[in-house]
Short mmCIF file of C-alpha atoms in Angstrom, two decimals:
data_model
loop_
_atom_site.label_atom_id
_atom_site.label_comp_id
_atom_site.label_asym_id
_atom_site.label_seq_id
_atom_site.Cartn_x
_atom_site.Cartn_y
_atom_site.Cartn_z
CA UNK C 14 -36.81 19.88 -3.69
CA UNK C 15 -35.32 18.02 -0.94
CA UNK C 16 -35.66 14.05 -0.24
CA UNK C 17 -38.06 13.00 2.78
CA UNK C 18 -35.45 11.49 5.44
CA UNK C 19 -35.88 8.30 6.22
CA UNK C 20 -34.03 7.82 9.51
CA UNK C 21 -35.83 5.45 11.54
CA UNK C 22 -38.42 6.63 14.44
CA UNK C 23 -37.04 4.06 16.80
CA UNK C 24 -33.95 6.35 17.23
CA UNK C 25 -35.66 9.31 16.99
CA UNK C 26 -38.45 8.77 19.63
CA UNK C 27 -36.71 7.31 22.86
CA UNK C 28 -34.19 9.15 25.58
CA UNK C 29 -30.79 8.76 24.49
CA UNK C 30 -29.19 10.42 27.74
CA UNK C 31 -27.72 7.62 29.21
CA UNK C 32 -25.74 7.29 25.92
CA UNK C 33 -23.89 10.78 26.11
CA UNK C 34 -26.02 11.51 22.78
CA UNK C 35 -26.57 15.23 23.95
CA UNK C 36 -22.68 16.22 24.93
CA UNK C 37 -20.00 16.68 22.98
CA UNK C 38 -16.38 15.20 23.79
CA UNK C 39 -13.33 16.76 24.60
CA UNK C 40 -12.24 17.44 21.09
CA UNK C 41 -15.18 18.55 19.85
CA UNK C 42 -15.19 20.94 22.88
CA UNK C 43 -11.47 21.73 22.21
CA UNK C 44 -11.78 22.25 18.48
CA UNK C 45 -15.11 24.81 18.97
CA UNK C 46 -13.44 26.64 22.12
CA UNK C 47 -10.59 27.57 20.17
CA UNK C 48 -12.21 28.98 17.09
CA UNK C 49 -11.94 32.55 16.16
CA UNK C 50 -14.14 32.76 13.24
CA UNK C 51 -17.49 32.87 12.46
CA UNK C 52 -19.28 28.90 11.80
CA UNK C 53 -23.18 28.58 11.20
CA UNK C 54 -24.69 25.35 11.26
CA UNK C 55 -27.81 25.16 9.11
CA UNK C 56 -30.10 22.38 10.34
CA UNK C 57 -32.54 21.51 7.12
CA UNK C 58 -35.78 20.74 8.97
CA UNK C 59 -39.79 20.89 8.64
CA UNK C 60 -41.18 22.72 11.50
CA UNK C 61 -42.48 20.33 14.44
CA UNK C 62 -40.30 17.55 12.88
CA UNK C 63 -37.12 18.37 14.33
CA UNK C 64 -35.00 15.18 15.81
CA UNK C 65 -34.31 16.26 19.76
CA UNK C 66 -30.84 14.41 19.07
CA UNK C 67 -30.13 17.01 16.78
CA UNK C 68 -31.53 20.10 17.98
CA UNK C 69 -29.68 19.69 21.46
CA UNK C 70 -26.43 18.58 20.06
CA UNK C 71 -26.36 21.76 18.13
CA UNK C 72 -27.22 23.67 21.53
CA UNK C 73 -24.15 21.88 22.48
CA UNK C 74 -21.79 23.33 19.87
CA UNK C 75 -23.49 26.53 20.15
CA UNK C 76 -23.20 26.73 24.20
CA UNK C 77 -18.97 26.00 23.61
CA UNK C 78 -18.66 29.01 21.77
CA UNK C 79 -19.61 32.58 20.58
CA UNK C 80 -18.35 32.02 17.19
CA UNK C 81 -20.66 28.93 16.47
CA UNK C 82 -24.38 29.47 16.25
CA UNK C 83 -27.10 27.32 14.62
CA UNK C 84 -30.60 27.89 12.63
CA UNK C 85 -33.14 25.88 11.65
CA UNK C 86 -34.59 26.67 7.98
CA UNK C 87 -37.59 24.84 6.80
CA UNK C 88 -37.40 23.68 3.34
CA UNK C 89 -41.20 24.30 3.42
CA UNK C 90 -40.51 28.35 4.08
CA UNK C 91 -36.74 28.63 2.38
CA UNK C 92 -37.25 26.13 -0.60
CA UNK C 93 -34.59 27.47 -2.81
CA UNK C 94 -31.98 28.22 0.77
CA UNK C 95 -29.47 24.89 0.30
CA UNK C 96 -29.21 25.39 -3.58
CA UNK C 97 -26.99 27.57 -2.97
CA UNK C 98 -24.55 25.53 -0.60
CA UNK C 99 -24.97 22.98 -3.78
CA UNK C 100 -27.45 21.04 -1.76
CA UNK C 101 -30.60 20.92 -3.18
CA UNK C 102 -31.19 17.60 -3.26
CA UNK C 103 -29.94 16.42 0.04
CA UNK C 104 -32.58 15.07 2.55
CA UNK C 105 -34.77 16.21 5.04
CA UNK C 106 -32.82 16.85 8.53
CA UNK C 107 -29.43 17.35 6.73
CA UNK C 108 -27.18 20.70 8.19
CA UNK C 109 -24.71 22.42 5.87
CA UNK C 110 -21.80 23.66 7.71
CA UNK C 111 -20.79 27.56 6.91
CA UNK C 112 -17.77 29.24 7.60
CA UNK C 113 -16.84 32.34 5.56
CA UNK C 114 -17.22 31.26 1.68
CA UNK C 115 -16.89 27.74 2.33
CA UNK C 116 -19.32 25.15 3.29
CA UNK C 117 -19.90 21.40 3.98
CA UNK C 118 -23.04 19.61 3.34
CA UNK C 119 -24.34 16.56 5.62
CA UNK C 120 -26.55 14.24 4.43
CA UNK C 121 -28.96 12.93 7.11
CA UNK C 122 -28.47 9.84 5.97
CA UNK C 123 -24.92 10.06 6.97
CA UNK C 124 -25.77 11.15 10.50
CA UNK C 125 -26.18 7.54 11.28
CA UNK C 126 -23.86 4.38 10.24
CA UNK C 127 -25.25 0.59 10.04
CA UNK C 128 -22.59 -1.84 10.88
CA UNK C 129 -23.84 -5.34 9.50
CA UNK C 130 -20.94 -7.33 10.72
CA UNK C 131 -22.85 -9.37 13.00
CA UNK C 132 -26.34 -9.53 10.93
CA UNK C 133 -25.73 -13.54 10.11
CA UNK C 134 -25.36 -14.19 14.06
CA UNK C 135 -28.42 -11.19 15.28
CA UNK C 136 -30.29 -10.90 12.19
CA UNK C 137 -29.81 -7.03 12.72
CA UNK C 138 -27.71 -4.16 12.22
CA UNK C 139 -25.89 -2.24 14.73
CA UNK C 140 -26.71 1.48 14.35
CA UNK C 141 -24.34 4.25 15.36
CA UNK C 142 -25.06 7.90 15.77
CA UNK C 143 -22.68 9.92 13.80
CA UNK C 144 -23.58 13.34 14.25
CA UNK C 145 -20.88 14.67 16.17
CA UNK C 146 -17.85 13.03 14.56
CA UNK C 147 -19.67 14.48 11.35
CA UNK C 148 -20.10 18.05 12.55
CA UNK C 149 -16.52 18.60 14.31
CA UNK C 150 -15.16 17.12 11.50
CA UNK C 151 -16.83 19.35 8.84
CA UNK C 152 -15.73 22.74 11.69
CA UNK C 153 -12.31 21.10 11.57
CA UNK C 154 -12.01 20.77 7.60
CA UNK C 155 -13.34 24.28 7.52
CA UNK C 156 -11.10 26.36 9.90
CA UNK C 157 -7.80 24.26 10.39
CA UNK C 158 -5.19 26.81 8.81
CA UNK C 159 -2.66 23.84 7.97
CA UNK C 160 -2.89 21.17 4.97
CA UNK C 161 -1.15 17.69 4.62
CA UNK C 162 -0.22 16.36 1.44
CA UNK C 163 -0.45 12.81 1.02
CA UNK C 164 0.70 11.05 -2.32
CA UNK C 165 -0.44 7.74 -3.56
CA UNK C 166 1.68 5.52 -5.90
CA UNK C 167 0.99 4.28 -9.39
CA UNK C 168 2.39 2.29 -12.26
CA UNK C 169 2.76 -0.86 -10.35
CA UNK C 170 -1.23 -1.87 -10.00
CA UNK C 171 -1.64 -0.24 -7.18
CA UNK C 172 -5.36 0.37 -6.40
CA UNK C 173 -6.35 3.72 -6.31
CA UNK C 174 -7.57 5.34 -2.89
CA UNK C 175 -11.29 4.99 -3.53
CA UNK C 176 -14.12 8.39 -3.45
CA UNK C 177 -14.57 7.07 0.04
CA UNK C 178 -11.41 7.47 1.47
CA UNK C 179 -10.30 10.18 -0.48
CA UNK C 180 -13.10 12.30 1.41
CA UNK C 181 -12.41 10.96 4.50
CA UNK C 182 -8.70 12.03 4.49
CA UNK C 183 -9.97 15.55 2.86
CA UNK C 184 -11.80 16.10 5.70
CA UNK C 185 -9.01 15.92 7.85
CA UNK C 186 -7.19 18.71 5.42
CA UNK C 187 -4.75 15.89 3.83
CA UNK C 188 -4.76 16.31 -0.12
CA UNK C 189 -4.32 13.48 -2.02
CA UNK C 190 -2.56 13.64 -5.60
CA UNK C 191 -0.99 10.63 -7.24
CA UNK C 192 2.85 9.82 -7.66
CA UNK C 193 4.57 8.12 -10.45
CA UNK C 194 8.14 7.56 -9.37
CA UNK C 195 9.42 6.53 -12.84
CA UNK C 196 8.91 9.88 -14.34
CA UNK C 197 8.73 12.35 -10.80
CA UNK C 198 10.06 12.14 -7.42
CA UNK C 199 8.75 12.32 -4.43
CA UNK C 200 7.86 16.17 -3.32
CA UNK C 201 9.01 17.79 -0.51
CA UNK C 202 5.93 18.33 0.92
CA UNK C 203 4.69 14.43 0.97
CA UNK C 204 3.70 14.10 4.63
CA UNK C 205 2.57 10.45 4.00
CA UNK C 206 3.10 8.18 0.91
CA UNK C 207 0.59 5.84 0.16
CA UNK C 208 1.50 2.77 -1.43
CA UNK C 209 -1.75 0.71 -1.97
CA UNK C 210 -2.14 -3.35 -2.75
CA UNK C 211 1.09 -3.63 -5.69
CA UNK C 212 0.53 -6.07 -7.76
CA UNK C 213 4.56 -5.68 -9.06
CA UNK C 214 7.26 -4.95 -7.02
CA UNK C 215 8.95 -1.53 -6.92
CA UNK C 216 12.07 -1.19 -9.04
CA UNK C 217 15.48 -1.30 -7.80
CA UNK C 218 17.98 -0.92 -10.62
CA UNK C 219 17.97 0.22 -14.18
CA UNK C 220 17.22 3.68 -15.28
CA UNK C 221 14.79 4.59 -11.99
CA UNK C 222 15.62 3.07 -8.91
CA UNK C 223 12.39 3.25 -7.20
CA UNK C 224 13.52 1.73 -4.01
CA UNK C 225 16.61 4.41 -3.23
CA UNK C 226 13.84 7.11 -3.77
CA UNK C 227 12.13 5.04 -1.30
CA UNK C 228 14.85 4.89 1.20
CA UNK C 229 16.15 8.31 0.71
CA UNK C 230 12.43 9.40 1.38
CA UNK C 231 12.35 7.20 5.06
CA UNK C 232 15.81 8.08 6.15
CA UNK C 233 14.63 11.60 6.23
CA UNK C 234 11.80 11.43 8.43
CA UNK C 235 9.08 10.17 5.70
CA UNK C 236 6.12 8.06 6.23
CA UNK C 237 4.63 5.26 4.81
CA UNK C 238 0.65 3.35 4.48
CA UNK C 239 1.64 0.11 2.44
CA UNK C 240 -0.97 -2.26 2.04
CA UNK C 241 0.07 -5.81 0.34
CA UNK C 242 -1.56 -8.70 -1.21
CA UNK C 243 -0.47 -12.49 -0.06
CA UNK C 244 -0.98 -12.83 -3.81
CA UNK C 245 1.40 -10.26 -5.06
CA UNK C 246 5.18 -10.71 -4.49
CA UNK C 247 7.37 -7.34 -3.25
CA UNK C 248 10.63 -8.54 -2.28
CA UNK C 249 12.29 -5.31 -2.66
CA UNK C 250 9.45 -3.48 -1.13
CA UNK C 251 9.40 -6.31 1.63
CA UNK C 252 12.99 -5.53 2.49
CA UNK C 253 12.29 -1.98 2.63
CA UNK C 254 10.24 -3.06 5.55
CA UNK C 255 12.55 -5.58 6.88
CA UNK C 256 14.64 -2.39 7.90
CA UNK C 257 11.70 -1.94 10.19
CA UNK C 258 11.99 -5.30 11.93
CA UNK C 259 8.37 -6.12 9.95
CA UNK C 260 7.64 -9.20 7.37
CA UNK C 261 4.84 -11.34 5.78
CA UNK C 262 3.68 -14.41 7.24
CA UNK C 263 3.57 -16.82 4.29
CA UNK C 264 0.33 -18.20 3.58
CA UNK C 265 -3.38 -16.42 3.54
CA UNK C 266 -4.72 -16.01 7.38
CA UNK C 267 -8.05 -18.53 7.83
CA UNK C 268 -9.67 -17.63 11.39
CA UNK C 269 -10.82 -21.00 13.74
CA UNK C 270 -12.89 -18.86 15.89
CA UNK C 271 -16.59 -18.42 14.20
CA UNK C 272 -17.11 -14.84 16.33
CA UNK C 273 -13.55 -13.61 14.39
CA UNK C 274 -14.40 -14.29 11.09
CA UNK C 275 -17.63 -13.08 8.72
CA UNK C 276 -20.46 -16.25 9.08
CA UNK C 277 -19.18 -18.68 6.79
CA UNK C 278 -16.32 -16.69 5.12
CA UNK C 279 -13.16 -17.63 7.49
CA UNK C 280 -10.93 -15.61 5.27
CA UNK C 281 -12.95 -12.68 6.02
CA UNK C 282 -11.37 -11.89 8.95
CA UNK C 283 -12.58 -9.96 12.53
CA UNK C 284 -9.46 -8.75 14.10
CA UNK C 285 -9.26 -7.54 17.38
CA UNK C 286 -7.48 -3.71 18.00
CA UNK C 287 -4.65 -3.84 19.72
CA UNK C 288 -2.83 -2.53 22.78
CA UNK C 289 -0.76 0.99 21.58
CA UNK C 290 1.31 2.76 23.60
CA UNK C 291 3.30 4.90 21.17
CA UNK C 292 1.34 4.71 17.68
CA UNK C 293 -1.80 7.15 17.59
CA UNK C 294 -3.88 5.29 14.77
CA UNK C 295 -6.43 3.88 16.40
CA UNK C 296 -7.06 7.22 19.05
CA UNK C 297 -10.64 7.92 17.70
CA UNK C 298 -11.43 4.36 16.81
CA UNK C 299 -14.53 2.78 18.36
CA UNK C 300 -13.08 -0.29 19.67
CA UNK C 301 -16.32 -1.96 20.00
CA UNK C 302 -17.24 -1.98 16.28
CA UNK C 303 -15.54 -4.39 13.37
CA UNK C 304 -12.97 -3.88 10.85
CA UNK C 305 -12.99 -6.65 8.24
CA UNK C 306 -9.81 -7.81 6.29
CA UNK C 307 -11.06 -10.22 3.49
CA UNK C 308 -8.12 -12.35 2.06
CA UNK C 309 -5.38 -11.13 4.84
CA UNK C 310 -1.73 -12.12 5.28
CA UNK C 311 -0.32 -11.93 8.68
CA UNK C 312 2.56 -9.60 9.01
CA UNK C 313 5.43 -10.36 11.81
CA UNK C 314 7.34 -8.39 14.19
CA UNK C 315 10.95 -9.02 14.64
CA UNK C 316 12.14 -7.15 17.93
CA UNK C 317 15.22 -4.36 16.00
CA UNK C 318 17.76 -2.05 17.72
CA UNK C 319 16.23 1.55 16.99
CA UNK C 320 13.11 0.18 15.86
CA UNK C 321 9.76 0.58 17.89
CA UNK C 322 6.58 -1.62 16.95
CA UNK C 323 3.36 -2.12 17.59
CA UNK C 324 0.16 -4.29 16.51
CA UNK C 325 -3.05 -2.77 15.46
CA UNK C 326 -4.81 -5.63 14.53
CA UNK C 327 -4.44 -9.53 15.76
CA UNK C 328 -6.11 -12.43 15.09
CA UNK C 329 -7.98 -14.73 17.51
CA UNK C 330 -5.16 -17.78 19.18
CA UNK C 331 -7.44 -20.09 16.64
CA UNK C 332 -6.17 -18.55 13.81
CA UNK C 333 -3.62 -20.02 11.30
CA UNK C 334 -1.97 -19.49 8.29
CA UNK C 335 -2.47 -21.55 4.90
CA UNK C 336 0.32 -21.90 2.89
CA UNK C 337 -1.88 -23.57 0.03
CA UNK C 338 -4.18 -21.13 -0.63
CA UNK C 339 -5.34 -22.03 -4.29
CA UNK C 340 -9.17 -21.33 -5.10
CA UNK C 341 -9.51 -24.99 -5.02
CA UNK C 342 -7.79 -25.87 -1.71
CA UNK C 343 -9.93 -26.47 1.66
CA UNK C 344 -9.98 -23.73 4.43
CA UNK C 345 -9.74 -26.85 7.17
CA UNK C 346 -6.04 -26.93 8.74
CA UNK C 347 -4.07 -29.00 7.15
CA UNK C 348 -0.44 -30.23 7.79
CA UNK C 349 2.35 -27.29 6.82
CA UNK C 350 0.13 -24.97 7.97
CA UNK C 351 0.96 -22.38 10.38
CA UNK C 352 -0.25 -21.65 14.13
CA UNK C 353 -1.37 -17.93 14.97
CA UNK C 354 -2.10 -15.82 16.11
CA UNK C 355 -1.53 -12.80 13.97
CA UNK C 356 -0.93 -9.48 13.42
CA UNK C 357 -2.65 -8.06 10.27
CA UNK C 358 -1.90 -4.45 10.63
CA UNK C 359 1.23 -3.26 12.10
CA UNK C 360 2.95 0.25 12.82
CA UNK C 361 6.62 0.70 13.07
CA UNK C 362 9.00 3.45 13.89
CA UNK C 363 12.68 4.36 13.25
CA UNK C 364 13.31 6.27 16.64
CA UNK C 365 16.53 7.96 14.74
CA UNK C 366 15.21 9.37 11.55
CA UNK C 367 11.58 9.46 12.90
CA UNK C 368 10.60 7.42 10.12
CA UNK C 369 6.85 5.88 10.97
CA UNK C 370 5.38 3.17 8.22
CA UNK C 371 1.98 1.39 8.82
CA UNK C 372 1.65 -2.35 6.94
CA UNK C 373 -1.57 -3.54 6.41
CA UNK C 374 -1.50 -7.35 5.13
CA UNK C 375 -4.68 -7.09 3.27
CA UNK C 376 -5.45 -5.00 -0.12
CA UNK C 377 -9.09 -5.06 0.07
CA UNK C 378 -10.04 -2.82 3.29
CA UNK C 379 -10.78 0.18 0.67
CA UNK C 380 -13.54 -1.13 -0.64
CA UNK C 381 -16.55 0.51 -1.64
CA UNK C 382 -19.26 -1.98 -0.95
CA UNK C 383 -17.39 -3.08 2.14
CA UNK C 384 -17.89 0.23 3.63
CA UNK C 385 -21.25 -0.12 3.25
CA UNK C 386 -22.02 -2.96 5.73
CA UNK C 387 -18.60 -2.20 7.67
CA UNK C 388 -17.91 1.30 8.11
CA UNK C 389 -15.06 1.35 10.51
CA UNK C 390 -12.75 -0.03 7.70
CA UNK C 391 -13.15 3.73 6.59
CA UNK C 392 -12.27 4.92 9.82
CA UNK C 393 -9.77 2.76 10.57
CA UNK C 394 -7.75 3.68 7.20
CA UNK C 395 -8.91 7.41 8.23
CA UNK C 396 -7.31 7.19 11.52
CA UNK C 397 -3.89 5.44 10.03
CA UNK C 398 -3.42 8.34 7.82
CA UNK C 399 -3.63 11.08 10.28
CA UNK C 400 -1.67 9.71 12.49
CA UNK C 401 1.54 9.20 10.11
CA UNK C 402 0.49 12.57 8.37
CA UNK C 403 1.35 14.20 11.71
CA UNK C 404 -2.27 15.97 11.10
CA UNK C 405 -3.91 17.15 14.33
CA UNK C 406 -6.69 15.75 12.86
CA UNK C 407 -10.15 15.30 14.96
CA UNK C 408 -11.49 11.68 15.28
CA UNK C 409 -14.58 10.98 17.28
CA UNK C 410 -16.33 7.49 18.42
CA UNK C 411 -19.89 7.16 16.54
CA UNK C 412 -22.28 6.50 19.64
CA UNK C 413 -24.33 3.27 19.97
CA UNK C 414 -28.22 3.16 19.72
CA UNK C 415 -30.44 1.17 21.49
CA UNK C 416 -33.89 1.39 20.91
CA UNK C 417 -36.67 2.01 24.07
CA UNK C 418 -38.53 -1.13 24.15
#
């Protein structure tokens, strides 16, 4: 039997017009004009309960294109209709995405996203309307012809990409497989390598020399997600990305301004998006909404003949960096201590070799419970890997609620 939804009526009972909740943007729009097969949205829905934002969104999709249509089947009338899609237990107002002999299932529940990064200043969530990054993005994983293949490292404590993120790149049509590079080398087809929070350094002599795979992998073209720990020393990795003009700021980052930082928590860290001319990673991102980087090193650009570089993620001018960061050491500046701001997240390319990498100075943004109460950090790590994977990938805003007082 299917769950009773539980999306609140305060976003299901007010006109959300003025927000653009009805139209669909221009990639949506692109992605459905282009199609030329067959997609069926099922919308899972009691009759006389149907959620208006829904219903004319799907008129939306439908309106953009003869090959997408949508029906309404009440679980009421068709009790045993989403068991087959492998959805009988999904919720009420949930749509299962058809195309041929493949399907996707959403959730209702994941039609909407609760951001709680500013509940200890507003007592409140922000809530986000999801529904049409969900649905292009379930069209997209369905009818793109052409796959990525991403590879993730391993044998060096590297944590692996959670569920999360694993789905989130899947529905972009990158595949994600793990890489040992003391017993395999990297494939042919590795459109992105994924190195993820080492906790040892990557070898550079002996029987495997990790770091010449490394290089040999950049120098033709290859591309790089590293994400690093201020507790975890790489200096061979690190000079792989010296090449780039890119290095850590010692110390861990502490924020000075309260509205950049998590209430309380000034290692949990705020960052503002930054200004990109050249990298794509944050096209799709909804610059109004948090990231969080808990426990973050800032990373430093180095201006390098051939090189091109740009910041994804700074720091308020308040910030600095500690370079005593024991558990027992205070988060107040202290003497030694470094003046920011910073970049946390940086993207750099070789403009010869068309080498791209993308260093993160944080290794807990693929979290789990983080993505619970911030779910941009999925998105954000979403958006980095497309954009190195060279996948024409479709990312879409979430769209803000506001309730009708």
């Amino acid at each position: 039997n299917l769950l009773v939804g539980a999306i609140p009526k305060k976003y299901t009972e007010f006109d959300l017009s003025e927000a653009k909740m009805y139209t669909l943007g221009d990639s949506s729009k692109k992605l459905v004009d282009g199609l030329d097969q067959d997609v069926t949205i099922y919308y899972l829905c009691e009759t006389g309960s149907e959620d208006a934002i829904i219903t004319k969104l799907l008129d939306h999709y439908a309106e953009e294109s003869s090959h997408l249509h949508w029906e309404q089947k009440d679980p009421a009338l068709y009790p045993t209709f989403a068991a087959q899609y492998g959805a009988s237990n999904v919720s009420t107002g949930s749509l299962i995405v058809v195309s041929g002999d493949n399907s996707v299932v959403l959730d209702a529940a994941d039609l909407y996203e609760y951001d709680y990064s500013d509940y200890y200043t507003t007592g409140s969530a922000n809530v986000t309307f999801g529904g049409e990054k969900q649905i292009t993005s379930a069209i997209y994983k369905l009818t793109a012809t052409e796959e990525s293949h991403a590879y993730y490292t391993t044998n060096h404590g590297e944590q692996a990409p959670t569920s999360s993120l694993t789905e989130a790149l899947e529905a972009q049509n990158i595949s994600l497989e793990s890489l040992d590079l003391l017993t395999s080398t990297i494939p042919d087809d590795c459109s992105l390598l994924i190195i993820n929070a080492p906790s040892s350094d990557f070898a550079s002599d002996g029987l495997v020399d990790e770091i010449s795979q490394l290089q040999t992998y950049l120098e033709n073209g290859g591309k790089v997600l590293l994400t690093t720990s201020a507790y975890a020393e790489t200096p061979n990795l690190d000079a792989v990305m010296a090449q780039f003009g890119l290095a850590r700021e010692p110390g861990l980052v502490v924020e000075g301004d309260a509205d950049h930082a998590l209430y309380g928590y000034p290692y949990s860290l705020f960052p503002d998006y930054g200004t990109t001319d050249e990298s794509t990673a944050l096209d799709g991102m909804n610059t109004s909404t948090h990231v969080m980087l808990p426990a973050a090193q800032g990373i430093t650009i180095t201006e390098t003949d051939g090189v091109t570089a740009e910041a994804l993620l700074n720091t308020s001018e308040e910030a600095y960096s500690k370079s005593n960061f024991n558990e027992n050491s205070t988060t107040q500046k202290e003497s030694g201590d470094t003046d920011g701001p910073f970049s946390l997240a940086v993207w750099a390319r070789n403009d010869s070799t068309g080498a791209e990498v993308i260093w993160i100075g944080c290794p807990n943004m693929d979290n789990e419970k983080l993505y619970q109460s911030i779910p941009d950090n999925l998105t954000f790590l979403q958006g980095c890997a497309v954009s190195l994977a060279g996948q024409d990938g479709i990312l879409i805003d979430t769209k803000a609620l506001e309730a009708a007082p």
